[in-house]
Short mmCIF file of C-alpha atoms and ligand atoms in Angstrom, two decimals:
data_model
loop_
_atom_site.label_atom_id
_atom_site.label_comp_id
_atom_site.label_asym_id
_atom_site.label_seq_id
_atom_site.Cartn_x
_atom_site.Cartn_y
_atom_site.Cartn_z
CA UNK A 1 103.56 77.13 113.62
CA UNK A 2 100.70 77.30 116.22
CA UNK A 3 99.18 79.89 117.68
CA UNK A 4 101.29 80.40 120.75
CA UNK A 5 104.55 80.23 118.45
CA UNK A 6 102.73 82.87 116.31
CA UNK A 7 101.97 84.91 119.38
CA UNK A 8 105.70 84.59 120.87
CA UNK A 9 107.50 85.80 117.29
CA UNK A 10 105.26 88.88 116.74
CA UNK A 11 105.77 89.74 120.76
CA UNK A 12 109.72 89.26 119.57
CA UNK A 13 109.65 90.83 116.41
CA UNK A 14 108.06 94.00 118.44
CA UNK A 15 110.34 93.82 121.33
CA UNK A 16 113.83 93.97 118.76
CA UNK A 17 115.42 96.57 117.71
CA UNK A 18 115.74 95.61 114.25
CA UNK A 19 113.76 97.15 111.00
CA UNK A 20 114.37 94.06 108.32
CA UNK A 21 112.82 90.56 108.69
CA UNK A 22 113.83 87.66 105.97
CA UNK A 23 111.05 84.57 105.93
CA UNK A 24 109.92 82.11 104.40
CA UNK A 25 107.24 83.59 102.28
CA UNK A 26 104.05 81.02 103.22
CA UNK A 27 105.65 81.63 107.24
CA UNK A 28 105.45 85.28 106.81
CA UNK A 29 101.86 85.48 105.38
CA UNK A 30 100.76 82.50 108.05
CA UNK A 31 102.31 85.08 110.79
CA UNK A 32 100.55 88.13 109.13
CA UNK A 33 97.51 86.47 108.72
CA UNK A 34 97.36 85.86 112.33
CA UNK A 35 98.79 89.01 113.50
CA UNK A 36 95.78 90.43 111.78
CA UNK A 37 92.78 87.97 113.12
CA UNK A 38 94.28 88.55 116.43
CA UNK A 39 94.39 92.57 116.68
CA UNK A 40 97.73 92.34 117.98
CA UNK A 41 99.73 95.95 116.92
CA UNK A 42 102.66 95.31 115.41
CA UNK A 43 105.48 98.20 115.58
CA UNK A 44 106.43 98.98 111.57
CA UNK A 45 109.75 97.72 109.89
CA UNK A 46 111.67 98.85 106.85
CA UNK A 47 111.36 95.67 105.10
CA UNK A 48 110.16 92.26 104.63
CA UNK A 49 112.59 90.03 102.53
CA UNK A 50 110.02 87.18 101.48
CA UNK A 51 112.06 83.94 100.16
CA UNK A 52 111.34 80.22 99.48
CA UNK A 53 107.95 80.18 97.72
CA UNK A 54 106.31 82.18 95.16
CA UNK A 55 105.28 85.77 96.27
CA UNK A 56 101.52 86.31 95.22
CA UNK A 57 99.72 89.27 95.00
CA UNK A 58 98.00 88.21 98.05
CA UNK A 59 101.02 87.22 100.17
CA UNK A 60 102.78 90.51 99.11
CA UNK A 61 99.66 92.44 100.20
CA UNK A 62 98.98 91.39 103.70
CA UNK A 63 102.60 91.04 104.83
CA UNK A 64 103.19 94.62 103.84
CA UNK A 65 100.16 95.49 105.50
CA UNK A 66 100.44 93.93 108.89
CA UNK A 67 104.35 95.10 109.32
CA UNK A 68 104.08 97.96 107.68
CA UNK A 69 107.06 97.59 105.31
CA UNK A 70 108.05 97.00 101.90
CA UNK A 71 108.12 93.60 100.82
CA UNK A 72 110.98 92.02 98.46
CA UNK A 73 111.00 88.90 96.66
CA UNK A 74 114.30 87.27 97.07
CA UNK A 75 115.01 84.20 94.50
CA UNK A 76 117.69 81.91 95.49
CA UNK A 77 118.13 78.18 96.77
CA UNK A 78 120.16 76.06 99.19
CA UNK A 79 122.48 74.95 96.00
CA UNK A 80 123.33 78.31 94.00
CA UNK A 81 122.80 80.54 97.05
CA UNK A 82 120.91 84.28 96.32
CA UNK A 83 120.76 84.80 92.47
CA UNK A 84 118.09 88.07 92.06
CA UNK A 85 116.19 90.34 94.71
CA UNK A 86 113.66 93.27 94.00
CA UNK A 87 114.98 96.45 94.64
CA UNK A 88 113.22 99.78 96.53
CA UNK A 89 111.87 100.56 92.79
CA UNK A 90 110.52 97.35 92.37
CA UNK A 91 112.67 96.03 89.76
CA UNK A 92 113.79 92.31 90.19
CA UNK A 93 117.64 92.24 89.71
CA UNK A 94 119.34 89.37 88.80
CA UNK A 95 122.61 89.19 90.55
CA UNK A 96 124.66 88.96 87.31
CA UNK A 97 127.51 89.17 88.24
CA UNK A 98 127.87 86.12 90.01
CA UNK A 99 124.95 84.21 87.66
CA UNK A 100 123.84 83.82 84.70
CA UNK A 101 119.95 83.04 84.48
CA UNK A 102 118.61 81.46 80.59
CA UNK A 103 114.67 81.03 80.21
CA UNK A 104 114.44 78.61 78.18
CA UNK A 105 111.63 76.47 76.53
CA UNK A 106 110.63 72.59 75.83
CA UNK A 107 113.21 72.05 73.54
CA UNK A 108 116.00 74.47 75.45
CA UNK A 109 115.93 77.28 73.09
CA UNK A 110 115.96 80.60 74.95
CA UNK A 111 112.25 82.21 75.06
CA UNK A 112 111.79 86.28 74.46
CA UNK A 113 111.48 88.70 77.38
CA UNK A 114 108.10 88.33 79.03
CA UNK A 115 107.94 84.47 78.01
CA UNK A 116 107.24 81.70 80.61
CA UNK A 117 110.33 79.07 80.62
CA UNK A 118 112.39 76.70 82.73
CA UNK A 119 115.23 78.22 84.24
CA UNK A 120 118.71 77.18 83.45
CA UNK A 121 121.28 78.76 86.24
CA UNK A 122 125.08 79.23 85.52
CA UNK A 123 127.12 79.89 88.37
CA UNK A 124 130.30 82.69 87.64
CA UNK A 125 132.60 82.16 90.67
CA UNK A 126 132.11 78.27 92.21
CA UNK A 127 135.29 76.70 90.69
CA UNK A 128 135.02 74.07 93.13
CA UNK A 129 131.98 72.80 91.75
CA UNK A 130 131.08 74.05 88.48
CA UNK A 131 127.34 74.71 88.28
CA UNK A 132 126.67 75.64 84.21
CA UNK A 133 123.17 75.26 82.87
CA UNK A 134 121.26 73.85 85.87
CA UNK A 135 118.04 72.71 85.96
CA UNK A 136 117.24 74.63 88.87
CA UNK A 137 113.06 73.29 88.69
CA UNK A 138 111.36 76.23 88.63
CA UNK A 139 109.69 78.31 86.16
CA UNK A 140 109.87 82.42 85.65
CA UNK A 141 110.21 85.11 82.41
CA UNK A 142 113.13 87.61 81.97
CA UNK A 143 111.97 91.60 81.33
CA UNK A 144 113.13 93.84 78.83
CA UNK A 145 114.43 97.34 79.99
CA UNK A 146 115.75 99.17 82.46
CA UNK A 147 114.79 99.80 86.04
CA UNK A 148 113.98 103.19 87.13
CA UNK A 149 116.56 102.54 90.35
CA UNK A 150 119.12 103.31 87.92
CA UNK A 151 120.84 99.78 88.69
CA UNK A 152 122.21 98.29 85.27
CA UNK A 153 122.07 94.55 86.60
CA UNK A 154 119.02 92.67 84.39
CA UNK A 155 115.94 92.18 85.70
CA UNK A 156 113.32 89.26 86.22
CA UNK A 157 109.28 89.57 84.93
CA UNK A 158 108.38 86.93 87.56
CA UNK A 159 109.32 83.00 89.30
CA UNK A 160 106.35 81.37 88.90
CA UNK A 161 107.36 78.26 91.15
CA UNK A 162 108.78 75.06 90.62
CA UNK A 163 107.90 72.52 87.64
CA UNK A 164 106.91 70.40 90.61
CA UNK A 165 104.29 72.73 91.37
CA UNK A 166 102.31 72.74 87.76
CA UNK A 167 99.32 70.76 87.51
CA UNK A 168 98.30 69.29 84.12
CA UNK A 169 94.86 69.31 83.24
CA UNK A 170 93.38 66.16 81.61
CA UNK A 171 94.51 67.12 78.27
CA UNK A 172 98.11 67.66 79.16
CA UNK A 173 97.85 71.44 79.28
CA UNK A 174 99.82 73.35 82.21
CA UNK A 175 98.12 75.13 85.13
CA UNK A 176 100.14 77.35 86.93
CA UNK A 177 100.29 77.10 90.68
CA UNK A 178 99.29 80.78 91.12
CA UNK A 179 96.10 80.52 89.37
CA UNK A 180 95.41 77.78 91.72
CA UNK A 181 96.33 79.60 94.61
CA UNK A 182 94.23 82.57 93.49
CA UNK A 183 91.27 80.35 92.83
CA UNK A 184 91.14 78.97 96.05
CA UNK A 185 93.28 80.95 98.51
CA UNK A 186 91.28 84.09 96.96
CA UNK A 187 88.48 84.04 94.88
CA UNK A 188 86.42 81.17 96.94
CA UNK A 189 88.12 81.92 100.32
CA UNK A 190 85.44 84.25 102.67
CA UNK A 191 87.98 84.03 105.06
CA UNK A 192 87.20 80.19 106.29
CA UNK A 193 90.07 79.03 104.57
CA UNK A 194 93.28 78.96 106.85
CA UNK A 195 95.13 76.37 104.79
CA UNK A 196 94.30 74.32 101.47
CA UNK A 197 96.82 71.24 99.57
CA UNK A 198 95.76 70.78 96.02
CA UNK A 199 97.59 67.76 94.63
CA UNK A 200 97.92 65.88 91.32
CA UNK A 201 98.34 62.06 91.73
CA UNK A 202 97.44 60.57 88.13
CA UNK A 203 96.98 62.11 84.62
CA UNK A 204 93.16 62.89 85.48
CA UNK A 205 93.62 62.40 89.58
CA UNK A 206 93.38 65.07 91.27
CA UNK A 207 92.71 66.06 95.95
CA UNK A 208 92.09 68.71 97.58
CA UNK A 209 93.01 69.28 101.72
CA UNK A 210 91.36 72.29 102.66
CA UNK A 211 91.57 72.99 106.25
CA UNK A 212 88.44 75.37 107.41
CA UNK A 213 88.32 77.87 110.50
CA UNK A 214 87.10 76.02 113.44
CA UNK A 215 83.40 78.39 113.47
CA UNK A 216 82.60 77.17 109.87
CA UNK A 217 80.19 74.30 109.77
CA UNK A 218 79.89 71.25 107.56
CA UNK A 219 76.97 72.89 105.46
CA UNK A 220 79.47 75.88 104.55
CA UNK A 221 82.74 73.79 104.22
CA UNK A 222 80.13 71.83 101.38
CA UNK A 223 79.29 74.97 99.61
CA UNK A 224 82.97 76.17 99.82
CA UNK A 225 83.93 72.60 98.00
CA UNK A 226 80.89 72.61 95.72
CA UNK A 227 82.34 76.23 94.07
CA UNK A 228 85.94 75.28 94.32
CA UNK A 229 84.83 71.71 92.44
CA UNK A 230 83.11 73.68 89.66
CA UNK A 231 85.99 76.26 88.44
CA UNK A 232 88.54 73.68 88.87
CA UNK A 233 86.84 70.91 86.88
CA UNK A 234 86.57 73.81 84.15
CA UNK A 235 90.22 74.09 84.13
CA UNK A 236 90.81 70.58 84.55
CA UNK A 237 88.72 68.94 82.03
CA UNK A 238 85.85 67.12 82.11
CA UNK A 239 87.22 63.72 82.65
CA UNK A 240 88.62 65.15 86.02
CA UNK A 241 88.40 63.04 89.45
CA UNK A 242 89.09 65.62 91.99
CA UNK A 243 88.39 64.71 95.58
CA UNK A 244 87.76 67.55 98.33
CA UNK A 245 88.43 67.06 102.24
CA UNK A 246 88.44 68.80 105.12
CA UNK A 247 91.10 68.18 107.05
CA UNK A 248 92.11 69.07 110.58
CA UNK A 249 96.40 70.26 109.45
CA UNK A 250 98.39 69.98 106.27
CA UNK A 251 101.69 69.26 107.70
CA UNK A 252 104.48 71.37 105.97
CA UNK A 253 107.29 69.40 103.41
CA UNK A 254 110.27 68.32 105.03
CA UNK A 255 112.16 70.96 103.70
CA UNK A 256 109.83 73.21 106.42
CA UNK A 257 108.38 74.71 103.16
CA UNK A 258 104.27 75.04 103.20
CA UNK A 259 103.68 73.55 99.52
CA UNK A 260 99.88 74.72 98.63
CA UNK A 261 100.44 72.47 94.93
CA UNK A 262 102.07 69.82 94.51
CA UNK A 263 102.39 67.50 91.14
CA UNK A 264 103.30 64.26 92.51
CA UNK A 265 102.37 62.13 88.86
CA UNK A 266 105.04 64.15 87.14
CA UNK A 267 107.55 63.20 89.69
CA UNK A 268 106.69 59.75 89.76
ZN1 ZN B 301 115.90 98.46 90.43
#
């Protein structure tokens, strides 16, 4: 999206009559992002159902903010359709009825409540094509309890994002993609940072595509990359060769999705 297409759907979003907006997560925080930077006065909605990506605390913050409306993570995919979505209490349902989600670890043994696993999805009703114990690719924990909504249908702790999206370190270790969001995105982003691609390509290979704010100079984008290049290399290991650019777009994946980490050694 450029600017002009970010101008033209906020002028649309303000001109319908509608209170509910469903996006791709990364599209909705791009569009909030700009909505803000620009001044532009957006009229409030009910609600923002954020899908396709992993909801940060970040993303969840400024897309409320700029629409005014409460935002709900949505988990689902092209193949098994919706399968969970947070409710007004903030509880995130799984769908059960029609799916069955398992957390499960390395070995495919089911990991407690609260515990980080792959996700295996069972689908109830396709007889057409039975779907029973799919590797779906991403990662998330189950909670324990009840939500205070009063809805009995089980509830989600978190998706963290797709396997694809964990780095390793150098010692084989995993590094979830929202720390790495955080860490850049957040923590080392003064607001210069529209846009940033961190990508694995070997065991100890590691880039970095940041794409700066047209106003910040070389000397700053440096500085930026010299900070970024320190706390990663901690997480990383010391044998580490991570390479920083600035770049003038990251193009999105073909799937239109905005990946900010990729692990593209894994999926060799
Ligand atoms: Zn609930």
């Amino acid at each position: 999206m450029d600017e002009a297409r970010m101008a033209d759907y906020a002028r649309k979003i303000n001109r319908s009559s509608r209170m509910h907006l469903m996006a791709y997560v990364d599209a909705a925080e791009q569009l909030a992002r700009f909505i803000e930077k620009s001044g532009m006065k957006m009229r409030p909605l009910k609600s923002v159902m954020a899908c396709a990506g992993t909801v940060t605390e970040e993303s969840r913050s400024i897309i409320g903010r700029v629409f005014g409306a409460r935002v709900h993570n949505k988990y689902g995919s092209r193949e098994c359709a919706d399968m969970a979505c947070e409710c007004a209490a903030g509880g995130f349902h799984i769908y059960h009825t029609g799916v069955h989600l398992e957390i499960v670890d390395d070995r495919d043994q089911p990991v407690p409540a609260g515990t980080t696993g792959r996700i295996l999805v069972t689908l109830l009703h396709n007889r057409r094509l039975p779907i029973i114990r799919y590797e779906i690719g991403d990662v998330g924990a189950l909670k324990d309890g009840a939500c205070p909504c009063g809805s009995p249908l089980p509830l989600l702790e978190r998706v963290e994002g797709r396997i694809s999206e964990f780095i390793n370190s150098t010692d084989g270790a995993y590094v979830s993609p929202v720390y790495i969001r955080h860490l850049i995105g957040v923590v080392h982003n003064s607001g210069a940072i529209q846009k940033f691609q961190f990508v694995q390509h070997g065991s100890a290979e590691y880039s970095l595509a940041v794409q700066m704010d047209a106003s910040c100079d070389d000397d700053a984008f440096r500085e930026t990359a010299t900070r970024i290049r320190c706390d990663l290399g901690k997480v990383l290991g010391p044998e580490a060769q991570l390479t920083v650019s600035r770049v003038a777009d990251i193009p999105v994946s073909d799937s239109g999705k905005f990946l900010c980490v990729r692990n593209l050694h894994r999926s060799k």
